[in-house]
Coordinates of C-alpha atoms and ligand atoms in Angstrom, one line a residue:
X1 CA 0.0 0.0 0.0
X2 CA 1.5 3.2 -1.0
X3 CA -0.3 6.0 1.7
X4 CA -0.8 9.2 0.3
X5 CA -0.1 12.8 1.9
X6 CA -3.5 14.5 2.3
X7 CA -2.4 17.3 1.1
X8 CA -1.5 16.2 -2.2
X9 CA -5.1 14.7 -2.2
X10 CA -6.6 18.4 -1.8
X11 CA -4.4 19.7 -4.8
X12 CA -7.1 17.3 -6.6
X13 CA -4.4 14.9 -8.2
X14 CA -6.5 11.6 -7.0
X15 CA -10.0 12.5 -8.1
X16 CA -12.0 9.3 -8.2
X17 CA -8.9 7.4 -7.4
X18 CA -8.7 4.5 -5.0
X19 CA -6.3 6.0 -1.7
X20 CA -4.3 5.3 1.3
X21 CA -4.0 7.5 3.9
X22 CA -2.5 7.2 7.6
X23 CA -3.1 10.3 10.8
X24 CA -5.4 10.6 13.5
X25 CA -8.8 11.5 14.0
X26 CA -9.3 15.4 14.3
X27 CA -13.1 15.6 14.2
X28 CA -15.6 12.8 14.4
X29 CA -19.6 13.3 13.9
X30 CA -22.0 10.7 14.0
X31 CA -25.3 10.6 11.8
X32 CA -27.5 7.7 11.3
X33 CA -26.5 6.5 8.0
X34 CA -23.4 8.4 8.1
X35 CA -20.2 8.8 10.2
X36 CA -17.9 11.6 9.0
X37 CA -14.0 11.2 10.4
X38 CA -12.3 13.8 9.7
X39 CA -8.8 12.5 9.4
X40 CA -5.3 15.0 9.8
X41 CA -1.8 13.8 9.1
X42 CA 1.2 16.4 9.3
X43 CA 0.6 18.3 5.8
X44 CA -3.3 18.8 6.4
X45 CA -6.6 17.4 6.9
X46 CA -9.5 15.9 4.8
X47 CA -13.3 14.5 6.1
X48 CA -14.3 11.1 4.8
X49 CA -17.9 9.2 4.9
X50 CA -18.5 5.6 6.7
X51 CA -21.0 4.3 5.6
X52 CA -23.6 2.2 7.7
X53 CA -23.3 -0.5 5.3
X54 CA -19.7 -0.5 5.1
X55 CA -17.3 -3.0 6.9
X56 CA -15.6 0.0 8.1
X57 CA -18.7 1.0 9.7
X58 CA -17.9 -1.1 13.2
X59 CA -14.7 0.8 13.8
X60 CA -15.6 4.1 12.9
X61 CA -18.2 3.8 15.5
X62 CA -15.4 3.2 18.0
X63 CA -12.6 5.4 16.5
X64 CA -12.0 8.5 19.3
X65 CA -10.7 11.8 18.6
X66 CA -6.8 11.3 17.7
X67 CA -7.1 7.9 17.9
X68 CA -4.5 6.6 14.7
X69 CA -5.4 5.1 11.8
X70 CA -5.1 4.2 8.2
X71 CA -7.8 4.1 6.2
X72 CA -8.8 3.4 2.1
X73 CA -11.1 5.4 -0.2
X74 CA -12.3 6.9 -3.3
X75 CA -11.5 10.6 -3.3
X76 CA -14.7 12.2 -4.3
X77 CA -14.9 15.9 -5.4
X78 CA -17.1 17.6 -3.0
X79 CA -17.6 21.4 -2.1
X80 CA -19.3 20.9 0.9
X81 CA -16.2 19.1 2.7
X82 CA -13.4 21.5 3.7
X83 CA -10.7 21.7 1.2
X84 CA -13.0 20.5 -1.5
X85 CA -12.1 17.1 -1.5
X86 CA -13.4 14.2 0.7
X87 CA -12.8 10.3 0.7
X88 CA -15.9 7.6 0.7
X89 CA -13.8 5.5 3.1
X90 CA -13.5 1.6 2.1
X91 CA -11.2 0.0 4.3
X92 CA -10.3 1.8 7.8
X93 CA -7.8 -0.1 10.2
X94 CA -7.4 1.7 14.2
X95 CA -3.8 1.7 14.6
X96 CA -4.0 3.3 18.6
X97 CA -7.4 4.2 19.7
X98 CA -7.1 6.9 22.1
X99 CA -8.4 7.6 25.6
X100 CA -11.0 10.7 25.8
X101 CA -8.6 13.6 24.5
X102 CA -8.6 16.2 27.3
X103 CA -8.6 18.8 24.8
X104 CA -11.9 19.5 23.1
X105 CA -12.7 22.2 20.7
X106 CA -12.2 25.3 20.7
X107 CA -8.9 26.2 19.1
X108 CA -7.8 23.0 18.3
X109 CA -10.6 22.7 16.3
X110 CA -9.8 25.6 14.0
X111 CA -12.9 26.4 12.1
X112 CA -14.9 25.9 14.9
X113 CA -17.1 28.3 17.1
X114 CA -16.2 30.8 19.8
X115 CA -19.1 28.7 21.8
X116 CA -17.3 25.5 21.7
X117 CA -14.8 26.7 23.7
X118 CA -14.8 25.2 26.8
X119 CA -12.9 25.3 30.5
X120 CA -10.7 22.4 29.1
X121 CA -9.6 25.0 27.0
X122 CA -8.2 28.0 28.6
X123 CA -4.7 28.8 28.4
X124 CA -3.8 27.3 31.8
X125 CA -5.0 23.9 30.5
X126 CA -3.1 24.4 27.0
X127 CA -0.3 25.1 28.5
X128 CA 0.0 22.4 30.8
X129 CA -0.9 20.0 28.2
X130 CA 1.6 21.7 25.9
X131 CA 2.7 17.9 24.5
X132 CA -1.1 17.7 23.5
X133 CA -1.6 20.8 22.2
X134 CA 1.5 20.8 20.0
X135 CA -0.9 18.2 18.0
X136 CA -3.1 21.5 17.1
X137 CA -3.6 23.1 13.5
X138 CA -2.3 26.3 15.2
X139 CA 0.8 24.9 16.3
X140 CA 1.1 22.8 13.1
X141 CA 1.7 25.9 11.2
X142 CA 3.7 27.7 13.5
X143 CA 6.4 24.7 13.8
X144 CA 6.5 24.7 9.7
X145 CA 6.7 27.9 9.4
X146 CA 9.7 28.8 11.9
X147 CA 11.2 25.5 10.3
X148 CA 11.2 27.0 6.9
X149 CA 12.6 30.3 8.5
X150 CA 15.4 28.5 9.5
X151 CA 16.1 27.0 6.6
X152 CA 15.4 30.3 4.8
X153 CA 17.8 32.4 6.8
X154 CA 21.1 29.1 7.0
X155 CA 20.5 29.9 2.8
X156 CA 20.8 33.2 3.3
X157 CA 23.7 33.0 5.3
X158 CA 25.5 30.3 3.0
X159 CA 24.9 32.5 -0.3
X160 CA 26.7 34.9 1.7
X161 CA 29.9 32.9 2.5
X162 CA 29.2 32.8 5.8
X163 CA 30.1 29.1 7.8
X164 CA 27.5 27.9 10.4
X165 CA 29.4 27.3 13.8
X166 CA 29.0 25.4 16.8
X167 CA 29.5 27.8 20.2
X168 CA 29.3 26.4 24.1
X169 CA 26.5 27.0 26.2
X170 CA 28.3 26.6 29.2
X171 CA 30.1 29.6 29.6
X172 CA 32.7 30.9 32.5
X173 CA 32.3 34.8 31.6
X174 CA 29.1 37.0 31.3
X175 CA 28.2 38.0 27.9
X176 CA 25.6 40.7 28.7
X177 CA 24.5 42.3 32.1
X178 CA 25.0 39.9 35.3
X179 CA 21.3 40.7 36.1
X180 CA 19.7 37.9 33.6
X181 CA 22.5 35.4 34.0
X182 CA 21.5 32.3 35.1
X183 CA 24.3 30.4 37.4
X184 CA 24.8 26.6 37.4
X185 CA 26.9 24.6 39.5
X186 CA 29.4 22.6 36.8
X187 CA 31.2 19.9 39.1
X188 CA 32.6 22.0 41.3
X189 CA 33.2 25.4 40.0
X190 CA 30.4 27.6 39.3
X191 CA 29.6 28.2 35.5
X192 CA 26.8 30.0 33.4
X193 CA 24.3 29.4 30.5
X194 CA 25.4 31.3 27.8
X195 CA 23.4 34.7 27.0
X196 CA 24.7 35.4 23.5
X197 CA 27.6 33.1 21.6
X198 CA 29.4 36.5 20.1
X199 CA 32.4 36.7 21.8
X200 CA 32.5 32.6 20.5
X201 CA 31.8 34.1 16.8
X202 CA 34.2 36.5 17.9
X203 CA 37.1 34.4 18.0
X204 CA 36.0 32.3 15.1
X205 CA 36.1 35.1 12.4
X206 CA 39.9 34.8 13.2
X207 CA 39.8 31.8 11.2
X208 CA 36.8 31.9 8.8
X209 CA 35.9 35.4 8.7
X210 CA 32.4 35.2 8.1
X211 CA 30.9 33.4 10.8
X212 CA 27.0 32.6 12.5
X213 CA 25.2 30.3 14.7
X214 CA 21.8 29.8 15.5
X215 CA 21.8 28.6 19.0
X216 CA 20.1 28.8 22.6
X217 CA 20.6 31.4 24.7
X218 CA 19.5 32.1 28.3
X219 CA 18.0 35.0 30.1
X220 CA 17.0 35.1 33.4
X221 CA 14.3 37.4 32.5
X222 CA 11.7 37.8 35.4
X223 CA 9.5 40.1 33.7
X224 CA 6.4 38.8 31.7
X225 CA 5.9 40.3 28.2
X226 CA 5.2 39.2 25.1
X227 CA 8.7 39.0 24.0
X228 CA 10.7 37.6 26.3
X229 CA 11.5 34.2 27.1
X230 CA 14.5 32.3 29.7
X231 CA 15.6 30.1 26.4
X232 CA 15.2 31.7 23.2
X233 CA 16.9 30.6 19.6
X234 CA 19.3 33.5 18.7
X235 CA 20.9 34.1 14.8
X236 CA 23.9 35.6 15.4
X237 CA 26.5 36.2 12.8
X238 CA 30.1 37.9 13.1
X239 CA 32.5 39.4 10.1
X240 CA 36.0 41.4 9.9
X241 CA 36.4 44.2 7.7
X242 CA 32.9 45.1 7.9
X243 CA 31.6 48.6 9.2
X244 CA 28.3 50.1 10.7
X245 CA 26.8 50.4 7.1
X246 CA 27.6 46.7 6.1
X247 CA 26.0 45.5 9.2
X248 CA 22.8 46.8 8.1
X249 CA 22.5 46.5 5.2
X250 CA 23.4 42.6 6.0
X251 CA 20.8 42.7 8.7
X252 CA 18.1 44.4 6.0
X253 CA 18.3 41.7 3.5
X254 CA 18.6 38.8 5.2
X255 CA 15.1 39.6 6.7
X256 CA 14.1 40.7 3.5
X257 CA 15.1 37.2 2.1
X258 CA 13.6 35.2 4.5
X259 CA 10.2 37.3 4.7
X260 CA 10.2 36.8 0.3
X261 CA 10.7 33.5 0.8
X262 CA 7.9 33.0 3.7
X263 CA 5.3 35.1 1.4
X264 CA 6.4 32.7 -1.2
X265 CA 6.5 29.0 0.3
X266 CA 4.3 29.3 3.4
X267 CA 1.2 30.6 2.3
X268 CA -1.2 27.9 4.1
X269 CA 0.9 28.2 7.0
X270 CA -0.1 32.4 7.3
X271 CA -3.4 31.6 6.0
X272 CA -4.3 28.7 9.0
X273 CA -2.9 31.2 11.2
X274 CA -5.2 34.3 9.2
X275 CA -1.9 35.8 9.5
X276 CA -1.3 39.3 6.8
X277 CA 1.4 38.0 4.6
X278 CA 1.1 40.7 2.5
X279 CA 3.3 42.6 5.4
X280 CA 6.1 40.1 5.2
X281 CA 6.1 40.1 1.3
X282 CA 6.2 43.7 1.5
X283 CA 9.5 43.7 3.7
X284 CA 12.1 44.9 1.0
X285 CA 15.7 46.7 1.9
X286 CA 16.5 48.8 2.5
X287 CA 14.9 50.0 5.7
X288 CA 14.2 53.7 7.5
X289 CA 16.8 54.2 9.4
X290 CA 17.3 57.0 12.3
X291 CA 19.7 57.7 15.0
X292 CA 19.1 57.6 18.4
X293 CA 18.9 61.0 18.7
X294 CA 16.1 61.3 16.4
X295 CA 14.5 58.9 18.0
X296 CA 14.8 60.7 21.3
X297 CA 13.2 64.0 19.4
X298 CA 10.7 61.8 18.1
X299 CA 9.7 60.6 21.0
X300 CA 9.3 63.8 22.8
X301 CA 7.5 65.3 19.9
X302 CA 4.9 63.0 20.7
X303 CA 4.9 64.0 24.3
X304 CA 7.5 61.3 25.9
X305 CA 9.5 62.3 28.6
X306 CA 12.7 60.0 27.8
X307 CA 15.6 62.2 27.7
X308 CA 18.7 61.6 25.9
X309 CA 20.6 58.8 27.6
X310 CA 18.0 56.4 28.7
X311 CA 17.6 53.0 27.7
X312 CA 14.1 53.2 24.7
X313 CA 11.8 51.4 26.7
X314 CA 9.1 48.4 25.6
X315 CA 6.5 51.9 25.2
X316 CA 8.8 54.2 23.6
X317 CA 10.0 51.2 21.0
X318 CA 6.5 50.7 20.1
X319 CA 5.4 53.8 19.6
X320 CA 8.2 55.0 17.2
X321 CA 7.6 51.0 15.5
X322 CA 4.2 51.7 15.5
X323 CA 4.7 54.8 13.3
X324 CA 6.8 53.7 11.1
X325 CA 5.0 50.2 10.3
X326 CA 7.3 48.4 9.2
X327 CA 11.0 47.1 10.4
X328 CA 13.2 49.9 10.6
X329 CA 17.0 50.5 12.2
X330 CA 18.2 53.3 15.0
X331 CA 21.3 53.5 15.7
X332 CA 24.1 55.3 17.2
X333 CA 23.4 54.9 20.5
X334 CA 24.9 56.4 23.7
X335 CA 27.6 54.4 24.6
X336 CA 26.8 54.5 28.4
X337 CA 23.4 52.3 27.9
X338 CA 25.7 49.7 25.6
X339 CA 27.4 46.9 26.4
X340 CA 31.8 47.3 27.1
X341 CA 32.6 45.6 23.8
X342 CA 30.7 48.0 21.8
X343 CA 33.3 50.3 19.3
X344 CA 32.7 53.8 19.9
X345 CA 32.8 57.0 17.4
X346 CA 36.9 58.0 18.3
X347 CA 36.2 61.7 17.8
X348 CA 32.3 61.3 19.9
X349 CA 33.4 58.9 22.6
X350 CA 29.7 59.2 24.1
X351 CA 28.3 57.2 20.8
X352 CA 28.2 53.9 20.1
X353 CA 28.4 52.0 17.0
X354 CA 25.4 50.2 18.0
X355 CA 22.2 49.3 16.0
X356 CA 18.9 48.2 16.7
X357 CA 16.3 46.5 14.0
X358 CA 12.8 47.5 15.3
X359 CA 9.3 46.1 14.4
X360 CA 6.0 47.4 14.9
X361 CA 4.4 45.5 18.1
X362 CA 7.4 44.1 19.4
X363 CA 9.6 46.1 19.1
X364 CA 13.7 45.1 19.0
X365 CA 14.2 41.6 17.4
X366 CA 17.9 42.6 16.9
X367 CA 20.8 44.4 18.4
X368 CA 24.3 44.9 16.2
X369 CA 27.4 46.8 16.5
X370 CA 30.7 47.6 15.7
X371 CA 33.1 45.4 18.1
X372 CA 35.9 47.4 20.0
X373 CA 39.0 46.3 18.5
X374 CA 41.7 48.4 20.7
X375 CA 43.0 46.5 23.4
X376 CA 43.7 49.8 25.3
X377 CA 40.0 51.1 24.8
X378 CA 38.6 47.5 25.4
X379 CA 40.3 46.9 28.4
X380 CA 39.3 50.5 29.8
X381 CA 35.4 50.0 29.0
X382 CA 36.2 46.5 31.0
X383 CA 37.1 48.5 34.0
X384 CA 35.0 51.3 33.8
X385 CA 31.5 48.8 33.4
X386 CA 33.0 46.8 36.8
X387 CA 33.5 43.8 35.2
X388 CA 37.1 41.9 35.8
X389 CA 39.9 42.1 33.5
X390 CA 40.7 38.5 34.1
X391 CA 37.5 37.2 33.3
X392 CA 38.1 38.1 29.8
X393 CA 41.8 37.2 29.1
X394 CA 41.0 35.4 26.2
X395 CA 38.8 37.7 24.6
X396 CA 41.9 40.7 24.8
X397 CA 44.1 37.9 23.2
X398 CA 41.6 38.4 19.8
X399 CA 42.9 42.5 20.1
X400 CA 46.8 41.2 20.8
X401 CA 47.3 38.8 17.9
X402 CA 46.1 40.2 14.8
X403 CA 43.0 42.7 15.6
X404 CA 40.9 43.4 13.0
X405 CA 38.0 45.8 12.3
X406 CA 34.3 43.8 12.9
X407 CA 31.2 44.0 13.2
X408 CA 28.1 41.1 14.6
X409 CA 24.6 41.1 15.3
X410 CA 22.1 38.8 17.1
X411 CA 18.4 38.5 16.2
X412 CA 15.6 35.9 18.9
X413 CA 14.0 33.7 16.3
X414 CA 11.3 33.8 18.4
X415 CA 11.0 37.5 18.5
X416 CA 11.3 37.2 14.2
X417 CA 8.5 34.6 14.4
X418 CA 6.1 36.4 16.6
X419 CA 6.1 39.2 14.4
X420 CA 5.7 37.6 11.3
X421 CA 3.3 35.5 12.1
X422 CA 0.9 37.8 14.0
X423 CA 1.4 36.0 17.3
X424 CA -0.1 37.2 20.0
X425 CA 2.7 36.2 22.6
X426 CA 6.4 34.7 21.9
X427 CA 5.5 31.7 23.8
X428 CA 3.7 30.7 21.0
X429 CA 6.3 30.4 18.3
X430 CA 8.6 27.7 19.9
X431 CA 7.7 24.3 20.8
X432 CA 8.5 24.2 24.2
X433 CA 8.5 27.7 25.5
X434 CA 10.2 28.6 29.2
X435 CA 9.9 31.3 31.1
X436 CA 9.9 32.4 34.7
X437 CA 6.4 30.1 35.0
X438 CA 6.5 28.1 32.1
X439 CA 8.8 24.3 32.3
X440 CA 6.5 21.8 31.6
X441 CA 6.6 19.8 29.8
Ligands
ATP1 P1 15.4 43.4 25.5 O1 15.9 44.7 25.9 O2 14.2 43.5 24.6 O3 15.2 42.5 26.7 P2 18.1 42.9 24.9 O4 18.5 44.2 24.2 O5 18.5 42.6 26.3 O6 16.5 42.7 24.7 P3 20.1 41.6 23.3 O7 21.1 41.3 24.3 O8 20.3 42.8 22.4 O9 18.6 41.7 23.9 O10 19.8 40.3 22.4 C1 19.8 40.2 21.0 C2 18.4 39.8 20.5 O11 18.0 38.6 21.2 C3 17.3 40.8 20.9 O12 17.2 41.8 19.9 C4 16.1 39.9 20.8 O13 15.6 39.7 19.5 C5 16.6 38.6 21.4 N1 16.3 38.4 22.8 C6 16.9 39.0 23.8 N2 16.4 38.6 25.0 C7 15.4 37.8 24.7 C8 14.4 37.0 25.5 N3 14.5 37.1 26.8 N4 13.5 36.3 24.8 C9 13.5 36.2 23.5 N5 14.4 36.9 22.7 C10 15.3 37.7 23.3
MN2 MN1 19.4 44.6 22.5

C-alpha cells in the first residue's frame, strides 16, 4: 500500500482514485446513516464518509478523537467538505485508539465556534498539556513555518559565505548584564548558560571570517511580556572588515530574504494562522533608518519624557515602531546604555556604533554593532562597566594577535517569528517555551 499525503489529495491529483492515507482523528460526527471522520496527518486534513453498510462502519463507530489510523477510499470531489475534497472510506484499520482527549474544541478545532470553547480549553489547561496541544492546526503551522525560517535564513547565510558554527553554552564569563544570568553549578566550579555566543563568533572570524550560529541562549528574565522568554533561539552572525553600514545593510536583507521566501512557500501556513502575509512580502531593503537622537526627538514630539541617555523602553519602542509600520533600524546609540565591547565613534566617545532592527508591536528583534577592536580602549570599557579584567583574558588575546575591524549582530528567532506570524505572545512560536512560570513539559 502506497499512503498518500492528504495534502496532495486536496491539490485534486486523486479524483475518483482509490487512496491510502494514515493520521489521527481530528473531528468525528455521527449521523444515522453516516459517520464523517475527519482525518489529519502532518501536511493537512481531509473529512471522509462511513457508511452504515460499510465494513468500516464497526470501527468508525469506535474510533476516538486522535485515535490513529489508516484508512482506504475513493477521493470524491465535494464542495461541501473542507478543502474541497473528501474520501468515501472503504477500508479503515485503528492503529492506537485513544483515551478521551482532554482537549476539546475550541482552538484545536480551528474552524470551529467561539461557543465551543470550553474550560478544558483555557490557556492554563493548554499550556499544561503543551505535549497535547503541540498536536493543534495552530501549532502545526507555526512549527512549519519557523522550520522553513530556518532553513530560509542558514540559505541566506550560505549564499553569503558565511560558515555555520557550533558555540558552548556553558560559559565561565558574562556575555551581557549579570542581572539575567543564570548560574549553574558545573562539578565543582560555578559556571553559566550562555546569553549570547558573540564573543565565540568573535574568535571564530579569526579563522573563517564570516561566521553565524543559531543557538540557545538564556536570560534570566523575570518580567512577563510578550517577548521575552528564559531560552530563546538566537541568529547571530560575526564578520572582519565590515563597518556600521555593512551590518545593516546585511541585517536588512537577510530579513528581506527570508520574509520573500515565507510570502512565497508558506502561504497555508499564514493563512491557517489568518496571518497578513502581505506585510512580510512587502518587507524589502532597504529599511528607515534613524539615529538615536532622532528617535529621542521623536519621542518627545509626541509628548514622551525620555531624555537623551535612557535606555528606549518596551513603550517608547512601540510607539516609534508603530509609526513607522514596518522594520526599521536606529542606531548610534549612547555608549553608556551599551554593552563594554561595543566600538565607539573616536572623535564622539559618548556614541556607540550600536544598531537596533525594530518592528511594529514588538519592538527590538535585533541588536548589532561595531566590536571594540583596541586593546587599550577595550580593556578600559572592561574597567570602567565593573566587570574583571581577568574574566576576559581570552577575549583581549583576539585584540593582541592580529586585531581586525568587525562587526556582529544577534536576532531571537522567536521575537522574528512572533512578528511575522501575528502572534499574540512569543510563547507561542517555539515548541517548548520557558519562562519564569513556564517548564512543563
Ligand atoms: P530586551 O531589551 O528586549 O530584553 P536585549 O537588548 O536585552 O533585549 P540583546 O542582548 O540585544 O537583547 O539580544 C539580541 C536579541 O535577542 C534581541 O534583539 C532579541 O531579539 C533577542 N532576545 C533577547 N532577549 C530575549 C528574550 N528574553 N527572549 C527572546 N528573545 C530575546
Ligand atoms: Mn538589544
Amino acid at each position: 500500500m502506497i499512503f498518500v499525503p492528504i495534502q496532495e489529495i486536496l491539490q485534486g491529483d486523486y479524483e475518483n482514485k482509490t487512496v491510502a492515507i494514515r493520521g489521527w482523528i481530528y473531528r468525528k460526527r455521527e449521523g444515522k446513516r453516516t459517520i464523517f471522520l475527519v482525518v489529519r496527518d502532518s501536511t493537512g486534513i481531509i473529512q471522509s464518509t462511513i457508511k452504515s453498510e460499510s465494513s468500516a462502519w464497526k470501527d468508525a463507530e469506535k474510533i476516538t478523537i486522535e485515535s490513529s489510523l489508516i484508512m482506504e477510499g475513493l477521493v470524491k470531489k465535494d464542495s461541501r467538505a473542507p478543502g474541497g475534497y473528501e474520501i468515501a472510506a472503504e477500508k479503515l484499520s485503528i492503529i492506537g485508539l485513544a483515551e478521551l482527549f482532554p482537549i476539546t474544541k475550541g482552538k484545536h478545532r480551528a474552524g470551529s465556534d467561539a461557543e465551543e470553547k470550553s474550560e478544558m480549553d483555557s490557556e492554563e489547561h493548554l499550556r499544561r498539556l503543551r505535549h497535547l496541544w503541540l498536536r493543534s492546526l495552530d501549532m502545526n503551522h507555526v512549527m512549519k513555518v519557523r522550520g522553513d525560517v530556518l532553513a530560509f535564513a542558514r540559505d541566506f547565510f550560505k549564499s553569503r559565505g558565511f560558515t555555520e558554527v557550533s558555540p558552548p553554552m556553558f560559559i565561565s564569563a558574562a556575555v551581557e548584564g549579570g542581572s539575567t544570568l543564570f548560574g549553574l553549578k558545573y562539578f565543582d566550579q560555578n559556571l553559566y548558560l550562555t546569553q549570547s555566543s558573540q564573543l565565540y563568533l568573535e574568535i571564530l572570524i579569526y579563522s573563517l571570517e564570516r561566521v553565524y550560529c543559531i543557538a540557545p541562549s538564556f536570560r534570566a528574565e523575570k518580567s512577563r511580556t510578550i517577548r521575552h522568554l528564559t531560552e530563546y533561539w538566537h541568529m547571530e552572525a560575526e564578520w572582519p572588515f565590515a563597518d556600521m553600514n555593512d551590518l545593516m545593510r546585511f541585517e536588512e536583507e537577510l530579513m528581506a530574504h527570508v520574509c520573500q521566501r515565507a510570502a512565497e512557500h508558506c502561504k497555508r501556513d499564514f493563512e491557517g494562522l489568518h496571518a497578513d502575509i502581505s506585510k512580510v512580502a512587502s518587507v524589502k531593503a532597504p529599511f528607515p533608518k534613524i539615529t538615536y537622537s532622532e528617535a529621542i526627538d521623536r519621542l518627545n514630539a509626541k509628548g514622551s519624557s525620555v531624555n537623551w541617555g535612557d535606555d528606549l523602553g518596551y513603550d517608547d519602542e512601540k510607539t516609534l515602531a508603530d509609526a513607522f509600520g514596518q522594520p526599521f533600524f536606529i542606531y548610534d546609540y549612547p555608549t553608556k546604555i551599551k554593552a563594554f565591547y561595543c566600538k565607539t565613534h573616536r572623535q564622539r566617545p559618548e556614541i556607540a556604533m550600536s544598531a537596533d532592527l525594530l518592528v511594529p508591536r514588538i519592538g527590538e528583534i535585533s541588536t548589532g554593532g561595531v566590536r571594540e577592536d583596541d586593546k587599550e580602549m577595550l580593556t578600559r570599557r572592561i574597567n570602567e562597566m565593573g566587570l574583571k579584567e581577568e574574566d576576559y583574558d581570552w577575549y583581549l588575546d583576539l585584540r593582541r594577535y592580529g586585531t581586525v575591524p568587525h562587526v556582529g549582530f544577534g536576532m531571537g528567532l522567536e521575537r522574528l517569528l512572533t512578528w511575522m506570524l501575528d502572534l499574540g505572545n512569543i510563547i507561542d512560536s517555539i515548541p517548548f517555551p520557558r519562562t519564569t512560570r513556564v517548564f512543563y513539559p
